[in-house]
mmCIF file of C-alpha atoms in Angstrom:
data_model
loop_
_atom_site.group_PDB
_atom_site.id
_atom_site.type_symbol
_atom_site.label_atom_id
_atom_site.label_comp_id
_atom_site.label_asym_id
_atom_site.label_seq_id
_atom_site.Cartn_x
_atom_site.Cartn_y
_atom_site.Cartn_z
ATOM 1 C CA MET A 1 29.872 155.750 152.228
ATOM 2 C CA ASN A 2 26.592 154.441 150.901
ATOM 3 C CA GLU A 3 26.956 150.762 150.289
ATOM 4 C CA PRO A 4 24.217 148.608 148.738
ATOM 5 C CA ASN A 5 21.975 146.941 151.289
ATOM 6 C CA SER A 6 22.720 143.552 149.801
ATOM 7 C CA CYS A 7 26.378 143.857 150.789
ATOM 8 C CA VAL A 8 25.424 144.668 154.355
ATOM 9 C CA ASP A 9 22.918 141.856 154.520
ATOM 10 C CA ASN A 10 25.468 139.328 153.300
ATOM 11 C CA ALA A 11 28.327 140.437 155.556
ATOM 12 C CA THR A 12 29.807 137.849 157.877
ATOM 13 C CA VAL A 13 29.627 138.648 161.581
ATOM 14 C CA CYS A 14 32.177 136.955 163.839
ATOM 15 C CA SER A 15 31.620 136.945 167.570
ATOM 16 C CA GLY A 16 33.343 134.782 170.149
ATOM 17 C CA ALA A 17 33.820 131.292 168.736
ATOM 18 C CA SER A 18 31.166 131.636 166.040
ATOM 19 C CA CYS A 19 31.304 133.200 162.578
ATOM 20 C CA VAL A 20 28.019 132.760 160.711
ATOM 21 C CA VAL A 21 25.585 134.619 158.493
ATOM 22 C CA PRO A 22 23.781 137.202 160.709
ATOM 23 C CA ASP A 23 20.064 137.490 161.473
ATOM 24 C CA SER A 24 19.267 133.887 160.684
ATOM 25 C CA ASN A 25 17.524 131.696 163.250
ATOM 26 C CA PHE A 26 18.174 128.721 161.005
ATOM 27 C CA ASN A 27 21.931 129.271 161.063
ATOM 28 C CA ASN A 28 21.982 129.935 164.803
ATOM 29 C CA THR A 29 19.997 126.793 165.520
ATOM 30 C CA LEU A 30 22.080 124.773 163.092
ATOM 31 C CA SER A 31 25.269 126.034 164.746
ATOM 32 C CA VAL A 32 24.118 124.875 168.182
ATOM 33 C CA VAL A 33 22.900 121.532 166.873
ATOM 34 C CA LEU A 34 26.122 121.017 164.906
ATOM 35 C CA SER A 35 28.287 121.758 167.938
ATOM 36 C CA THR A 36 26.318 119.371 170.167
ATOM 37 C CA VAL A 37 26.062 116.550 167.649
ATOM 38 C CA LEU A 38 29.704 116.788 166.592
ATOM 39 C CA THR A 39 30.912 116.775 170.193
ATOM 40 C CA ILE A 40 28.950 113.618 170.968
ATOM 41 C CA LEU A 41 29.891 111.978 167.661
ATOM 42 C CA LEU A 42 33.563 112.837 168.104
ATOM 43 C CA ALA A 43 33.651 111.321 171.587
ATOM 44 C CA LEU A 44 31.991 108.125 170.320
ATOM 45 C CA VAL A 45 34.288 107.912 167.294
ATOM 46 C CA MET A 46 37.431 108.383 169.397
ATOM 47 C CA PHE A 47 36.106 105.767 171.813
ATOM 48 C CA SER A 48 35.748 103.336 168.915
ATOM 49 C CA MET A 49 39.224 104.211 167.613
ATOM 50 C CA GLY A 50 40.562 103.449 171.087
ATOM 51 C CA CYS A 51 39.066 99.975 170.727
ATOM 52 C CA ASN A 52 41.722 99.295 168.079
ATOM 53 C CA VAL A 53 44.623 100.436 170.285
ATOM 54 C CA GLU A 54 46.538 97.907 172.365
ATOM 55 C CA ILE A 55 47.818 99.240 175.670
ATOM 56 C CA LYS A 56 51.111 97.378 175.364
ATOM 57 C CA LYS A 57 51.867 98.727 171.874
ATOM 58 C CA PHE A 58 50.715 102.230 172.753
ATOM 59 C CA LEU A 59 53.088 102.339 175.732
ATOM 60 C CA GLY A 60 55.781 100.880 173.479
ATOM 61 C CA HIS A 61 55.520 103.926 171.206
ATOM 62 C CA ILE A 62 55.826 106.190 174.235
ATOM 63 C CA LYS A 63 58.866 104.325 175.624
ATOM 64 C CA ARG A 64 60.669 104.085 172.294
ATOM 65 C CA PRO A 65 59.238 107.081 170.412
ATOM 66 C CA TRP A 66 61.008 106.854 167.083
ATOM 67 C CA GLY A 67 57.759 107.119 165.142
ATOM 68 C CA ILE A 68 56.492 109.886 167.428
ATOM 69 C CA CYS A 69 59.728 111.847 166.957
ATOM 70 C CA ILE A 70 59.394 111.603 163.168
ATOM 71 C CA GLY A 71 55.800 112.772 163.484
ATOM 72 C CA PHE A 72 56.870 115.637 165.738
ATOM 73 C CA LEU A 73 59.447 116.760 163.179
ATOM 74 C CA CYS A 74 56.806 116.649 160.459
ATOM 75 C CA GLN A 75 54.117 118.387 162.501
ATOM 76 C CA PHE A 76 56.127 121.254 163.945
ATOM 77 C CA GLY A 77 58.984 121.298 161.432
ATOM 78 C CA ILE A 78 57.640 120.592 157.951
ATOM 79 C CA MET A 79 54.193 122.191 158.260
ATOM 80 C CA PRO A 80 55.224 125.642 159.607
ATOM 81 C CA LEU A 81 58.136 125.775 157.162
ATOM 82 C CA THR A 82 55.858 124.838 154.258
ATOM 83 C CA GLY A 83 53.385 127.534 155.290
ATOM 84 C CA PHE A 84 56.192 130.088 155.404
ATOM 85 C CA VAL A 85 57.548 129.089 151.982
ATOM 86 C CA LEU A 86 54.077 129.225 150.380
ATOM 87 C CA SER A 87 53.367 132.637 151.917
ATOM 88 C CA VAL A 88 56.620 134.077 150.577
ATOM 89 C CA ALA A 89 56.328 132.366 147.187
ATOM 90 C CA PHE A 90 52.810 133.715 146.522
ATOM 91 C CA ASP A 91 53.609 137.128 148.010
ATOM 92 C CA ILE A 92 50.334 137.357 149.931
ATOM 93 C CA LEU A 93 49.341 140.100 152.360
ATOM 94 C CA PRO A 94 50.988 139.994 155.812
ATOM 95 C CA ILE A 95 47.708 139.226 157.576
ATOM 96 C CA GLN A 96 47.019 136.399 155.112
ATOM 97 C CA ALA A 97 50.513 135.003 155.632
ATOM 98 C CA VAL A 98 49.929 134.958 159.386
ATOM 99 C CA VAL A 99 46.747 132.900 158.958
ATOM 100 C CA VAL A 100 48.554 130.413 156.706
ATOM 101 C CA LEU A 101 51.269 130.068 159.349
ATOM 102 C CA ILE A 102 48.724 129.618 162.143
ATOM 103 C CA MET A 103 47.312 126.715 160.180
ATOM 104 C CA GLY A 104 50.777 125.232 159.714
ATOM 105 C CA CYS A 105 51.545 125.511 163.437
ATOM 106 C CA CYS A 106 48.354 123.790 164.627
ATOM 107 C CA PRO A 107 48.557 120.216 165.959
ATOM 108 C CA GLY A 108 47.106 117.249 164.100
ATOM 109 C CA GLY A 109 43.352 116.741 163.990
ATOM 110 C CA THR A 110 41.388 113.706 165.193
ATOM 111 C CA SER A 111 40.210 112.983 161.624
ATOM 112 C CA SER A 112 43.688 111.585 160.993
ATOM 113 C CA ASN A 113 42.952 108.715 163.380
ATOM 114 C CA ILE A 114 39.878 107.746 161.397
ATOM 115 C CA LEU A 115 41.704 107.883 158.080
ATOM 116 C CA ALA A 116 44.698 105.992 159.492
ATOM 117 C CA TYR A 117 42.321 103.155 160.323
ATOM 118 C CA TRP A 118 40.849 103.097 156.818
ATOM 119 C CA VAL A 119 44.283 102.870 155.180
ATOM 120 C CA ASP A 120 45.418 100.069 157.520
ATOM 121 C CA GLY A 121 47.797 102.390 159.332
ATOM 122 C CA ASP A 122 49.346 101.922 162.764
ATOM 123 C CA MET A 123 46.522 102.999 165.081
ATOM 124 C CA ASP A 124 48.735 102.859 168.162
ATOM 125 C CA LEU A 125 51.147 105.285 166.502
ATOM 126 C CA SER A 126 48.330 107.469 165.144
ATOM 127 C CA VAL A 127 46.666 107.963 168.514
ATOM 128 C CA SER A 128 49.969 108.507 170.314
ATOM 129 C CA MET A 129 51.036 111.078 167.673
ATOM 130 C CA THR A 130 47.748 112.982 167.912
ATOM 131 C CA THR A 131 47.915 113.007 171.705
ATOM 132 C CA CYS A 132 51.549 114.117 171.816
ATOM 133 C CA SER A 133 51.154 116.809 169.133
ATOM 134 C CA THR A 134 48.128 118.279 170.944
ATOM 135 C CA LEU A 135 50.008 118.308 174.250
ATOM 136 C CA LEU A 136 53.218 119.713 172.748
ATOM 137 C CA ALA A 137 51.231 122.366 170.861
ATOM 138 C CA LEU A 138 50.906 124.236 174.163
ATOM 139 C CA GLY A 139 54.556 125.195 173.795
ATOM 140 C CA MET A 140 55.376 124.594 170.141
ATOM 141 C CA MET A 141 52.637 126.782 168.652
ATOM 142 C CA PRO A 142 53.853 130.005 170.343
ATOM 143 C CA LEU A 143 57.468 129.104 169.498
ATOM 144 C CA CYS A 144 56.783 128.403 165.815
ATOM 145 C CA LEU A 145 54.646 131.529 165.454
ATOM 146 C CA LEU A 146 57.397 133.592 167.090
ATOM 147 C CA ILE A 147 59.949 132.257 164.601
ATOM 148 C CA TYR A 148 57.936 132.473 161.390
ATOM 149 C CA THR A 149 55.585 135.464 161.822
ATOM 150 C CA LYS A 150 58.002 138.089 163.153
ATOM 151 C CA MET A 151 58.670 139.430 159.643
ATOM 152 C CA TRP A 152 54.955 140.254 159.282
ATOM 153 C CA VAL A 153 53.453 140.866 162.717
ATOM 154 C CA ASP A 154 54.156 140.868 166.448
ATOM 155 C CA SER A 155 53.511 137.270 167.536
ATOM 156 C CA GLY A 156 52.258 138.603 170.868
ATOM 157 C CA SER A 157 49.138 139.859 169.085
ATOM 158 C CA ILE A 158 48.147 136.289 168.193
ATOM 159 C CA VAL A 159 45.913 134.774 170.863
ATOM 160 C CA ILE A 160 46.575 131.102 171.590
ATOM 161 C CA PRO A 161 43.433 129.534 173.131
ATOM 162 C CA TYR A 162 45.127 127.229 175.609
ATOM 163 C CA ASP A 163 41.764 126.272 177.104
ATOM 164 C CA ASN A 164 40.603 125.000 173.684
ATOM 165 C CA ILE A 165 43.787 122.974 173.279
ATOM 166 C CA GLY A 166 43.320 121.524 176.755
ATOM 167 C CA THR A 167 39.703 120.664 175.978
ATOM 168 C CA SER A 168 40.767 118.964 172.737
ATOM 169 C CA LEU A 169 43.341 116.957 174.663
ATOM 170 C CA VAL A 170 40.791 115.802 177.237
ATOM 171 C CA ALA A 171 38.236 115.022 174.504
ATOM 172 C CA LEU A 172 40.870 112.833 172.855
ATOM 173 C CA VAL A 173 42.488 111.114 175.819
ATOM 174 C CA VAL A 174 39.394 110.186 177.847
ATOM 175 C CA PRO A 175 37.337 108.334 175.166
ATOM 176 C CA VAL A 176 40.459 106.700 173.701
ATOM 177 C CA SER A 177 41.507 105.481 177.152
ATOM 178 C CA ILE A 178 38.072 103.969 177.718
ATOM 179 C CA GLY A 179 38.258 102.316 174.299
ATOM 180 C CA MET A 180 41.701 100.874 175.104
ATOM 181 C CA PHE A 181 40.291 99.429 178.346
ATOM 182 C CA VAL A 182 37.361 97.849 176.470
ATOM 183 C CA ASN A 183 39.781 96.364 173.930
ATOM 184 C CA HIS A 184 41.870 94.921 176.770
ATOM 185 C CA LYS A 185 38.904 93.408 178.635
ATOM 186 C CA TRP A 186 36.516 92.471 175.824
ATOM 187 C CA PRO A 187 38.479 92.250 172.539
ATOM 188 C CA GLN A 188 35.630 90.654 170.570
ATOM 189 C CA LYS A 189 33.157 93.368 171.506
ATOM 190 C CA ALA A 190 35.820 95.963 170.749
ATOM 191 C CA LYS A 191 36.012 94.739 167.146
ATOM 192 C CA ILE A 192 32.279 95.311 166.685
ATOM 193 C CA ILE A 193 32.480 98.776 168.244
ATOM 194 C CA LEU A 194 35.427 99.600 165.978
ATOM 195 C CA LYS A 195 33.532 98.700 162.794
ATOM 196 C CA VAL A 196 30.548 100.838 163.796
ATOM 197 C CA GLY A 197 32.773 103.703 164.910
ATOM 198 C CA SER A 198 34.830 103.722 161.721
ATOM 199 C CA ILE A 199 31.666 104.185 159.672
ATOM 200 C CA ALA A 200 30.459 106.870 162.072
ATOM 201 C CA GLY A 201 33.826 108.577 161.633
ATOM 202 C CA ILE A 202 33.355 108.895 157.883
ATOM 203 C CA ILE A 203 29.848 110.269 158.477
ATOM 204 C CA LEU A 204 31.322 112.748 160.961
ATOM 205 C CA ILE A 205 33.875 114.014 158.436
ATOM 206 C CA VAL A 206 31.263 114.441 155.678
ATOM 207 C CA LEU A 207 28.768 116.055 158.068
ATOM 208 C CA THR A 208 31.351 118.578 159.244
ATOM 209 C CA ALA A 209 32.231 119.572 155.678
ATOM 210 C CA VAL A 210 28.619 119.891 154.458
ATOM 211 C CA VAL A 211 27.152 121.738 157.447
ATOM 212 C CA GLY A 212 30.241 123.933 157.758
ATOM 213 C CA GLY A 213 29.738 125.031 154.150
ATOM 214 C CA ILE A 214 26.141 126.019 154.974
ATOM 215 C CA LEU A 215 27.038 127.895 158.153
ATOM 216 C CA TYR A 216 29.853 129.899 156.581
ATOM 217 C CA GLN A 217 28.223 130.440 153.196
ATOM 218 C CA SER A 218 28.762 134.238 153.242
ATOM 219 C CA ALA A 219 32.527 134.000 153.797
ATOM 220 C CA TRP A 220 33.529 132.257 150.578
ATOM 221 C CA ILE A 221 34.729 135.365 148.750
ATOM 222 C CA ILE A 222 38.496 135.339 149.296
ATOM 223 C CA ALA A 223 41.725 136.068 147.433
ATOM 224 C CA PRO A 224 42.488 133.484 144.691
ATOM 225 C CA LYS A 225 46.018 133.070 146.057
ATOM 226 C CA LEU A 226 44.596 131.700 149.319
ATOM 227 C CA TRP A 227 42.541 129.177 147.353
ATOM 228 C CA ILE A 228 45.714 128.002 145.629
ATOM 229 C CA ILE A 229 47.669 127.813 148.886
ATOM 230 C CA GLY A 230 44.764 126.014 150.554
ATOM 231 C CA THR A 231 44.950 123.421 147.777
ATOM 232 C CA ILE A 232 48.726 122.945 147.793
ATOM 233 C CA PHE A 233 49.305 123.052 151.554
ATOM 234 C CA PRO A 234 47.581 119.795 152.603
ATOM 235 C CA VAL A 235 49.013 117.888 149.629
ATOM 236 C CA ALA A 236 52.495 119.082 150.584
ATOM 237 C CA GLY A 237 51.870 117.963 154.170
ATOM 238 C CA TYR A 238 50.765 114.466 153.143
ATOM 239 C CA SER A 239 53.590 114.035 150.646
ATOM 240 C CA LEU A 240 56.444 115.421 152.737
ATOM 241 C CA GLY A 241 55.266 113.555 155.833
ATOM 242 C CA PHE A 242 55.224 110.270 153.921
ATOM 243 C CA LEU A 243 58.609 110.973 152.331
ATOM 244 C CA LEU A 244 60.339 111.880 155.606
ATOM 245 C CA ALA A 245 58.884 108.822 157.356
ATOM 246 C CA ARG A 246 60.149 106.590 154.568
ATOM 247 C CA ILE A 247 63.600 108.199 154.608
ATOM 248 C CA ALA A 248 63.676 107.575 158.367
ATOM 249 C CA GLY A 249 63.151 103.860 157.706
ATOM 250 C CA LEU A 250 59.578 103.462 158.932
ATOM 251 C CA PRO A 251 57.589 100.615 157.337
ATOM 252 C CA TRP A 252 54.938 101.482 154.804
ATOM 253 C CA HIS A 253 51.902 101.322 157.084
ATOM 254 C CA ARG A 254 53.563 103.763 159.478
ATOM 255 C CA CYS A 255 54.524 106.027 156.588
ATOM 256 C CA ARG A 256 50.851 106.272 155.692
ATOM 257 C CA THR A 257 50.050 107.016 159.323
ATOM 258 C CA VAL A 258 52.649 109.786 159.582
ATOM 259 C CA ALA A 259 51.468 111.254 156.263
ATOM 260 C CA PHE A 260 47.892 111.672 157.487
ATOM 261 C CA GLU A 261 49.014 112.929 160.885
ATOM 262 C CA THR A 262 51.128 115.567 159.145
ATOM 263 C CA GLY A 263 48.709 116.893 156.543
ATOM 264 C CA MET A 264 45.523 116.577 158.617
ATOM 265 C CA GLN A 265 45.538 119.766 160.741
ATOM 266 C CA ASN A 266 43.197 120.857 163.541
ATOM 267 C CA THR A 267 41.307 123.420 161.441
ATOM 268 C CA GLN A 268 38.770 124.107 164.211
ATOM 269 C CA LEU A 269 41.574 125.305 166.460
ATOM 270 C CA CYS A 270 42.941 127.495 163.661
ATOM 271 C CA SER A 271 39.511 129.098 163.137
ATOM 272 C CA THR A 272 39.256 129.833 166.860
ATOM 273 C CA ILE A 273 42.695 131.478 166.967
ATOM 274 C CA VAL A 274 41.884 133.589 163.916
ATOM 275 C CA GLN A 275 38.613 134.827 165.406
ATOM 276 C CA LEU A 276 40.242 135.697 168.720
ATOM 277 C CA SER A 277 43.213 137.502 167.137
ATOM 278 C CA PHE A 278 41.740 139.706 164.391
ATOM 279 C CA THR A 279 39.085 142.375 163.973
ATOM 280 C CA PRO A 280 35.833 141.735 162.042
ATOM 281 C CA GLU A 281 37.192 143.836 159.162
ATOM 282 C CA GLU A 282 40.337 141.715 158.964
ATOM 283 C CA LEU A 283 38.314 138.512 159.208
ATOM 284 C CA ASN A 284 36.521 139.399 155.982
ATOM 285 C CA ILE A 285 39.688 138.675 153.985
ATOM 286 C CA ILE A 286 41.134 135.745 155.941
ATOM 287 C CA PHE A 287 38.497 133.808 157.846
ATOM 288 C CA THR A 288 37.658 131.369 155.064
ATOM 289 C CA PHE A 289 41.192 130.016 154.719
ATOM 290 C CA PRO A 290 40.850 127.364 157.506
ATOM 291 C CA LEU A 291 37.651 126.202 155.793
ATOM 292 C CA ILE A 292 39.398 125.986 152.432
ATOM 293 C CA TYR A 293 42.234 123.987 153.965
ATOM 294 C CA SER A 294 39.716 121.699 155.680
ATOM 295 C CA ILE A 295 37.883 120.989 152.427
ATOM 296 C CA PHE A 296 40.998 120.180 150.446
ATOM 297 C CA GLN A 297 42.648 118.139 153.185
ATOM 298 C CA LEU A 298 39.533 115.954 153.249
ATOM 299 C CA ALA A 299 39.244 115.866 149.450
ATOM 300 C CA PHE A 300 42.818 114.720 148.912
ATOM 301 C CA ALA A 301 42.587 112.294 151.830
ATOM 302 C CA ALA A 302 39.552 110.752 150.112
ATOM 303 C CA ILE A 303 41.518 110.487 146.861
ATOM 304 C CA PHE A 304 44.453 108.794 148.607
ATOM 305 C CA LEU A 305 42.036 106.458 150.380
ATOM 306 C CA GLY A 306 40.400 105.603 147.045
ATOM 307 C CA PHE A 307 43.770 104.734 145.502
ATOM 308 C CA TYR A 308 44.648 102.560 148.484
ATOM 309 C CA VAL A 309 41.327 100.686 148.402
ATOM 310 C CA ALA A 310 41.803 100.096 144.659
ATOM 311 C CA TYR A 311 45.299 98.804 145.348
ATOM 312 C CA LYS A 312 43.968 96.351 147.930
ATOM 313 C CA LYS A 313 41.341 95.026 145.561
ATOM 314 C CA CYS A 314 43.840 94.624 142.736
ATOM 315 C CA HIS A 315 46.212 92.625 144.918
ATOM 316 C CA GLY A 316 43.489 90.622 146.661
ATOM 317 C CA LYS A 317 44.764 91.197 150.189
ATOM 318 C CA ASN A 318 42.628 91.272 153.292
ATOM 319 C CA LYS A 319 44.881 93.764 155.005
ATOM 320 C CA ALA A 320 47.157 94.822 152.204
ATOM 321 C CA GLU A 321 50.487 96.494 152.729
ATOM 322 C CA ILE A 322 52.535 98.082 149.980
ATOM 323 C CA PRO A 323 55.128 95.345 150.213
ATOM 324 C CA GLU A 324 56.115 95.390 153.880
ATOM 325 C CA SER A 325 59.563 94.275 155.001
ATOM 326 C CA LYS A 326 60.180 90.711 156.037
ATOM 327 C CA GLU A 327 60.839 91.729 159.596
ATOM 328 C CA ASN A 328 57.292 93.041 160.003
ATOM 329 C CA ALA A 329 55.897 89.616 159.187
ATOM 330 C CA THR A 330 58.264 87.530 161.258
ATOM 331 C CA GLU A 331 58.893 89.567 164.403
ATOM 332 C CA PRO A 332 57.672 87.998 167.653
ATOM 333 C CA GLU A 333 54.509 89.595 169.070
ATOM 334 C CA SER A 334 56.167 90.618 172.313
ATOM 335 C CA SER A 335 59.126 92.383 170.706
ATOM 336 C CA PHE A 336 59.409 96.132 171.150
ATOM 337 C CA TYR A 337 61.204 96.127 167.823
ATOM 338 C CA LYS A 338 57.863 95.462 166.161
ATOM 339 C CA ILE A 339 56.398 98.431 167.893
ATOM 340 C CA ASN A 340 59.007 100.759 166.485
ATOM 341 C CA GLY A 341 60.372 99.273 163.308
ATOM 342 C CA GLY A 342 61.828 102.636 162.430
ATOM 343 C CA PHE A 343 64.945 101.954 164.502
ATOM 344 C CA LYS A 344 66.160 99.768 161.646
ATOM 345 C CA PRO A 345 65.610 100.389 157.934
ATOM 346 C CA ASP A 346 63.356 97.945 156.124
ATOM 347 C CA GLU A 347 65.101 95.084 154.381
ATOM 348 C CA LYS A 348 65.013 95.278 150.680
#
């Protein structure tokens, strides 16, 4: 068939872990620079987030993991199920449904830790949830994909990049552990590092979205149904995560934490899985979905953050909580009950 040259020139070429516009030194250079800068920035940001994590409280979440269990149920229960329901409801192509489900089965992303800080969430719970979901993804991702994709495709054809998951885990645990040590030894310096790192985290999120849009500019033509699903999916994750956490009796600041941990998926991991599992022809109709999800999960997170900041200003609180329970204000500092308030419903 004789296709116009313009179509060939604008085709997206996916190779290995990269999917960019071909024959462009600018894009190739930008891809390398982006990867290097983001890796360094991410390590520094996670180090700063670790400076807000107290070792005692972090271990408390691990020993009495009520909040982590709720997060686990949201991450590997709500998200895959939501992806399955959306795929069936919109009657999308089997290959498109598989990509939506891959996104739903991915663990939480590190951006959730940054946003949890900005909404006065429980940083100890946020970091522990991200760490646990990344570790458990080694087993839960294949299991969830086996359950939900068998009506469309053989789950054995989906390549799970365990090395990437392991790298993500190391990139999370090491800088956070160093930050926790700094917070334990030099708490005053840790506060300064945290303020700088939280700002750097916002820059990191914006930089990823902007440069990603430039790198993948030729892949934005995609089925309208995937745009709609990419819009609804993250909102459903945030909302259902918050609702389940509240039903479980978690205090408000932990509900916000669980909400972000649920809706904020590791889209980079999803993109890697998609590229490893499908042919270049198939990628032309599905590759952009992780990018769409990434854009809307950040957009709605920014909207939620804006509402929360407005709420704080209206109520004139330094560290506002949407009326917390009395027990959160009066519990002794050393009590494990404070660490996991979800074991008892909030007092009305």
